[in-house]
Amino acid sequence: MEPPVDKRRRVPTMSDVARLAGVSTMTVSNVLNSRSRVGDSTRLRVLQAVDELDYEVNLTARRLRAGRVDTVALIVPSFDHAYFAELAAGFAAEFARHGRHLVVTQSGASREGELSALSQARLGQYDGVILSAVGLAYEEVDALRSAQPLLLLGEQAVPPRFDHICIANVEGARLAVRHLLDRGARRVAVAGGVATGRADGAGAQDSMSGLRTRGWRAAHKEAGVVPDGRLLLGDARYAAADARRAVAGALADGLEFDAVFAITDEIAHGVLAALHDAGLRVPEDVAVVGFDDLRMSEFATPGLSSVNVRRDWIVQHAVSVIERRIAGDDGEPVRLTAPVSLVVRDSSRRS
């Protein structure tokens, strides 16, 4: 029987990692060097062992002894979503101004993907890490250890010891829906919304879609309008194709609405397509407002009204915080909320 791994050992080896993960050293090597096919569960087990033992790849250790690596990691849920693509482009440009490179990794919006990406970032020994957290629970975030500065983006509650930047989701949605109600709409559907008590898993009400649905409700309450629960088109999810099907299905079922608030611009583009398919005019028959104000939304037909999320503001403040942490500033954690505003275009403009 092999002796147990001594976690107090100052310089753990690849063999230590292999024993703790219950795999061969070849498997550990394959995971660390991204060679061959290794199952997701095995890969995650190896990366967790690496993290637990504070194992460092020798090349990385040599680079660190020579000085900083001038690289920051950004972990986002998906490369496919235009919002994260635009955010990553902004971060790359801003970090370049500070003489740093940006490495972008996608987590798949899952707990396992985020843990894996964080472990890989620790192995890379970047100067700092920015994580758009979606899958990790509060307790799992609280258990994170990182030798590098770690800043979290997103709506989820974050332990107070971390730097955190979020978006004014409720206020942004309230602005959008109040605009639709003020222009005369009385049946405002919410594409991608979350119904109260919906079995989406823990924390659904505090997710991005849950917070934006809360803004939809708040706007109705302010206007003295009781919203119809059937107008929550949750099946729109986060993709344009899903939204197109959801709206088409709602129209086929005879659901009536005179406006749609889409919780993202991507969803809004699917809504516009479904309304066009049904021969409905925007905004004459149905007004539409999105959220994110993506660059492509200005060029939609008609131009899409949207809640502008100040990505430039997020980038500048996040980079400023990371740079201060890299420089040795260990002051109080930064907690910031990015401002939002409504950009009105033809999709909801009065005739």
XYZ file of N, CA and C in Angstrom, residues 63-167:
315
model
N 8.997 30.908 -14.339
C 8.555 32.194 -14.866
C 8.237 33.165 -13.728
N 7.618 32.653 -12.673
C 7.269 33.518 -11.554
C 8.502 34.039 -10.841
N 9.519 33.191 -10.704
C 10.738 33.639 -10.042
C 11.406 34.752 -10.841
N 11.179 34.737 -12.152
C 11.775 35.761 -13.011
C 10.980 37.067 -12.958
N 9.772 37.035 -12.425
C 8.959 38.241 -12.337
C 7.528 37.963 -12.737
N 6.690 38.989 -12.857
C 5.290 38.814 -13.188
C 5.135 38.330 -14.629
N 3.980 37.768 -14.932
C 3.769 37.202 -16.268
C 3.019 38.164 -17.198
N 2.522 39.285 -16.647
C 1.839 40.309 -17.450
C 0.655 39.758 -18.231
N -0.067 38.832 -17.611
C -1.240 38.240 -18.242
C -2.357 38.112 -17.216
N -3.583 38.426 -17.633
C -4.759 38.301 -16.773
C -5.741 37.352 -17.434
N -6.402 36.522 -16.632
C -7.392 35.578 -17.152
C -8.799 36.125 -16.962
N -9.624 35.978 -17.984
C -11.043 36.317 -17.918
C -11.832 35.039 -18.179
N -12.700 34.661 -17.243
C -13.506 33.450 -17.374
C -14.953 33.870 -17.566
N -15.535 33.520 -18.733
C -16.918 33.895 -19.052
C -17.742 32.642 -19.299
N -19.067 32.732 -19.177
C -19.905 31.546 -19.386
C -19.825 30.972 -20.792
N -19.780 31.856 -21.812
C -19.834 31.358 -23.189
C -19.236 32.355 -24.163
N -18.550 31.823 -25.169
C -18.048 32.677 -26.251
C -19.163 33.042 -27.219
N -20.259 32.263 -27.217
C -21.319 32.451 -28.199
C -22.153 33.699 -27.944
N -22.213 34.136 -26.685
C -23.066 35.270 -26.353
C -22.345 36.570 -26.685
N -22.997 37.398 -27.493
C -22.361 38.642 -27.953
C -21.997 39.563 -26.799
N -22.759 39.530 -25.712
C -22.453 40.389 -24.575
C -21.058 40.089 -24.045
N -20.740 38.802 -23.878
C -19.436 38.435 -23.334
C -18.317 38.656 -24.350
N -18.647 38.523 -25.631
C -17.654 38.813 -26.659
C -17.266 40.293 -26.618
N -18.264 41.171 -26.497
C -17.980 42.600 -26.433
C -17.258 42.952 -25.133
N -17.643 42.302 -24.040
C -16.983 42.555 -22.762
C -15.512 42.138 -22.834
N -15.251 40.960 -23.405
C -13.877 40.474 -23.517
C -13.034 41.402 -24.388
N -13.612 41.908 -25.472
C -12.877 42.830 -26.343
C -12.497 44.092 -25.575
N -13.416 44.568 -24.753
C -13.126 45.752 -23.944
C -12.011 45.504 -22.945
N -12.056 44.342 -22.290
C -11.009 44.005 -21.322
C -9.651 43.871 -22.014
N -9.632 43.228 -23.185
C -8.369 43.044 -23.903
C -7.733 44.383 -24.237
N -8.558 45.325 -24.706
C -8.024 46.643 -25.070
C -7.530 47.411 -23.844
N -8.290 47.335 -22.754
C -7.920 48.097 -21.561
C -6.679 47.517 -20.890
N -6.585 46.193 -20.800
C -5.389 45.596 -20.199
C -4.163 45.852 -21.067
N -4.353 45.911 -22.396
C -3.233 46.206 -23.292
C -2.648 47.576 -22.976
N -3.499 48.514 -22.582
C -3.022 49.841 -22.202
C -2.122 49.779 -20.964
N -2.317 48.728 -20.171
C -1.493 48.540 -18.965
C -0.341 47.564 -19.210
N -0.137 47.192 -20.468
C 0.967 46.295 -20.802
C 0.712 44.841 -20.475
N -0.552 44.445 -20.431
C -0.872 43.057 -20.108
C -1.664 42.399 -21.230
N -1.507 41.075 -21.319
C -2.287 40.274 -22.247
C -3.510 39.731 -21.516
N -4.558 39.434 -22.275
C -5.768 38.834 -21.710
C -5.951 37.438 -22.293
N -6.162 36.457 -21.419
C -6.498 35.103 -21.831
C -7.954 34.851 -21.447
N -8.794 34.489 -22.419
C -10.227 34.312 -22.163
C -10.571 32.818 -22.219
N -11.289 32.363 -21.192
C -11.716 30.961 -21.090
C -13.213 30.924 -20.867
N -13.901 29.932 -21.458
C -15.334 29.802 -21.214
C -15.588 28.659 -20.231
N -16.559 28.885 -19.345
C -16.861 27.906 -18.299
C -18.069 27.053 -18.617
N -18.826 27.434 -19.642
C -20.046 26.694 -19.931
C -21.157 26.994 -18.945
N -20.986 28.032 -18.120
C -21.988 28.450 -17.128
C -22.314 27.336 -16.146
N -21.330 26.478 -15.876
C -21.545 25.360 -14.953
C -20.575 25.427 -13.784
N -20.967 24.800 -12.695
C -20.109 24.728 -11.516
C -18.787 24.063 -11.861
N -18.861 22.917 -12.546
C -17.651 22.173 -12.881
C -16.754 22.990 -13.802
N -17.379 23.676 -14.781
C -16.597 24.471 -15.713
C -15.891 25.633 -15.037
N -16.554 26.254 -14.078
C -15.943 27.378 -13.371
C -14.807 26.915 -12.472
N -15.015 25.779 -11.764
C -13.947 25.242 -10.920
C -12.739 24.845 -11.759
N -13.007 24.209 -12.891
C -11.926 23.787 -13.777
C -11.154 24.987 -14.312
N -11.889 26.015 -14.760
C -11.233 27.206 -15.311
C -10.412 27.921 -14.243
N -10.912 27.975 -13.019
C -10.169 28.614 -11.929
C -8.897 27.834 -11.606
N -8.993 26.506 -11.619
C -7.809 25.686 -11.354
C -6.765 25.869 -12.445
N -7.207 25.911 -13.680
C -6.276 26.130 -14.790
C -5.647 27.519 -14.701
N -6.450 28.508 -14.267
C -5.914 29.862 -14.119
C -4.849 29.896 -13.033
N -5.071 29.130 -11.951
C -4.071 29.093 -10.888
C -2.786 28.448 -11.383
N -2.937 27.413 -12.203
C -1.749 26.769 -12.778
C -0.990 27.732 -13.677
N -1.732 28.542 -14.432
C -1.083 29.505 -15.314
C -0.429 30.627 -14.549
N -0.789 30.770 -13.269
C -0.215 31.807 -12.410
C -0.302 33.182 -13.063
N -1.521 33.515 -13.517
C -1.733 34.833 -14.102
C -1.587 35.906 -13.022
N -1.417 37.130 -13.450
C -1.309 38.225 -12.490
C -2.632 38.488 -11.790
N -3.732 38.157 -12.440
C -5.051 38.339 -11.851
C -6.083 37.533 -12.609
N -7.245 37.327 -11.991
C -8.318 36.546 -12.598
C -9.635 37.298 -12.422
N -10.420 37.366 -13.507
C -11.768 37.934 -13.459
C -12.734 36.821 -13.837
N -13.673 36.524 -12.954
C -14.615 35.430 -13.169
C -16.036 35.956 -13.232
N -16.735 35.662 -14.327
C -18.170 35.911 -14.403
C -18.853 34.673 -13.842
N -19.254 34.757 -12.579
C -19.743 33.579 -11.849
C -21.218 33.327 -12.122
N -21.519 32.074 -12.481
C -22.898 31.679 -12.743
C -23.237 30.385 -11.999
N -22.352 29.386 -12.106
C -22.665 28.053 -11.587
C -22.310 27.808 -10.139
N -21.347 28.539 -9.601
C -20.875 28.272 -8.246
C -21.848 28.793 -7.196
N -22.094 27.986 -6.164
C -22.920 28.413 -5.045
C -22.107 29.337 -4.144
N -22.807 30.073 -3.292
C -22.165 31.031 -2.388
C -21.080 30.352 -1.561
N -21.402 29.180 -1.016
C -20.445 28.475 -0.162
C -19.216 28.039 -0.943
N -19.403 27.679 -2.203
C -18.269 27.261 -3.026
C -17.373 28.448 -3.371
N -17.984 29.587 -3.606
C -17.187 30.792 -3.850
C -16.405 31.152 -2.593
N -17.063 31.032 -1.453
C -16.424 31.375 -0.184
C -15.228 30.475 0.103
N -15.257 29.254 -0.440
C -14.164 28.302 -0.193
C -12.992 28.480 -1.157
N -13.138 29.367 -2.140
C -12.080 29.546 -3.131
C -10.814 30.117 -2.503
N -9.682 29.568 -2.929
C -8.379 30.108 -2.547
C -7.672 30.516 -3.825
N -7.060 31.677 -3.825
C -6.372 32.138 -5.022
C -5.156 32.955 -4.637
N -4.022 32.574 -5.209
C -2.794 33.334 -4.947
C -2.810 34.661 -5.701
N -3.621 34.721 -6.770
C -3.707 35.939 -7.558
C -4.942 36.745 -7.152
N -4.964 38.035 -7.451
C -6.182 38.820 -7.253
C -7.333 38.201 -8.043
N -8.484 38.089 -7.410
C -9.664 37.501 -8.048
C -10.828 38.473 -7.913
N -11.373 38.901 -9.050
C -12.525 39.796 -9.066
C -13.692 39.050 -9.680
N -14.867 39.162 -9.074
C -16.053 38.457 -9.539
C -17.023 39.417 -10.214
N -17.582 38.967 -11.328
C -18.624 39.700 -12.032
C -19.919 38.913 -11.937
N -21.053 39.604 -11.899
C -22.314 38.877 -11.971
C -23.295 39.235 -10.884
N -24.468 38.601 -10.985
C -25.593 38.937 -10.122
C -25.602 38.181 -8.809
N -24.948 37.031 -8.768
C -25.038 36.198 -7.579
C -24.407 36.865 -6.356
N -24.965 36.540 -5.195
C -24.397 37.040 -3.944
C -22.982 36.501 -3.794
N -22.076 37.369 -3.366
C -20.659 37.033 -3.273
C -20.170 37.293 -1.852
N -19.363 36.389 -1.274
C -18.809 36.627 0.064
C -18.105 37.976 0.123
N -18.220 38.679 1.246
C -17.720 40.056 1.337
C -16.216 40.205 1.184
N -15.446 39.109 1.221
C -13.990 39.250 1.103
C -13.525 39.419 -0.342
N -14.452 39.282 -1.312
C -14.082 39.374 -2.719
C -14.454 40.723 -3.317
N -13.633 41.192 -4.263
C -14.022 42.325 -5.097
C -15.145 41.861 -6.019
N -16.155 42.715 -6.206
C -17.339 42.276 -6.957
C -17.952 43.449 -7.706
N -18.261 43.220 -8.980
C -18.966 44.217 -9.790
C -20.209 43.567 -10.380
N -21.363 44.186 -10.169
C -22.610 43.660 -10.721
C -23.310 44.753 -11.532
N -24.466 44.426 -12.059
C -25.248 45.345 -12.899
C -26.546 45.687 -12.175
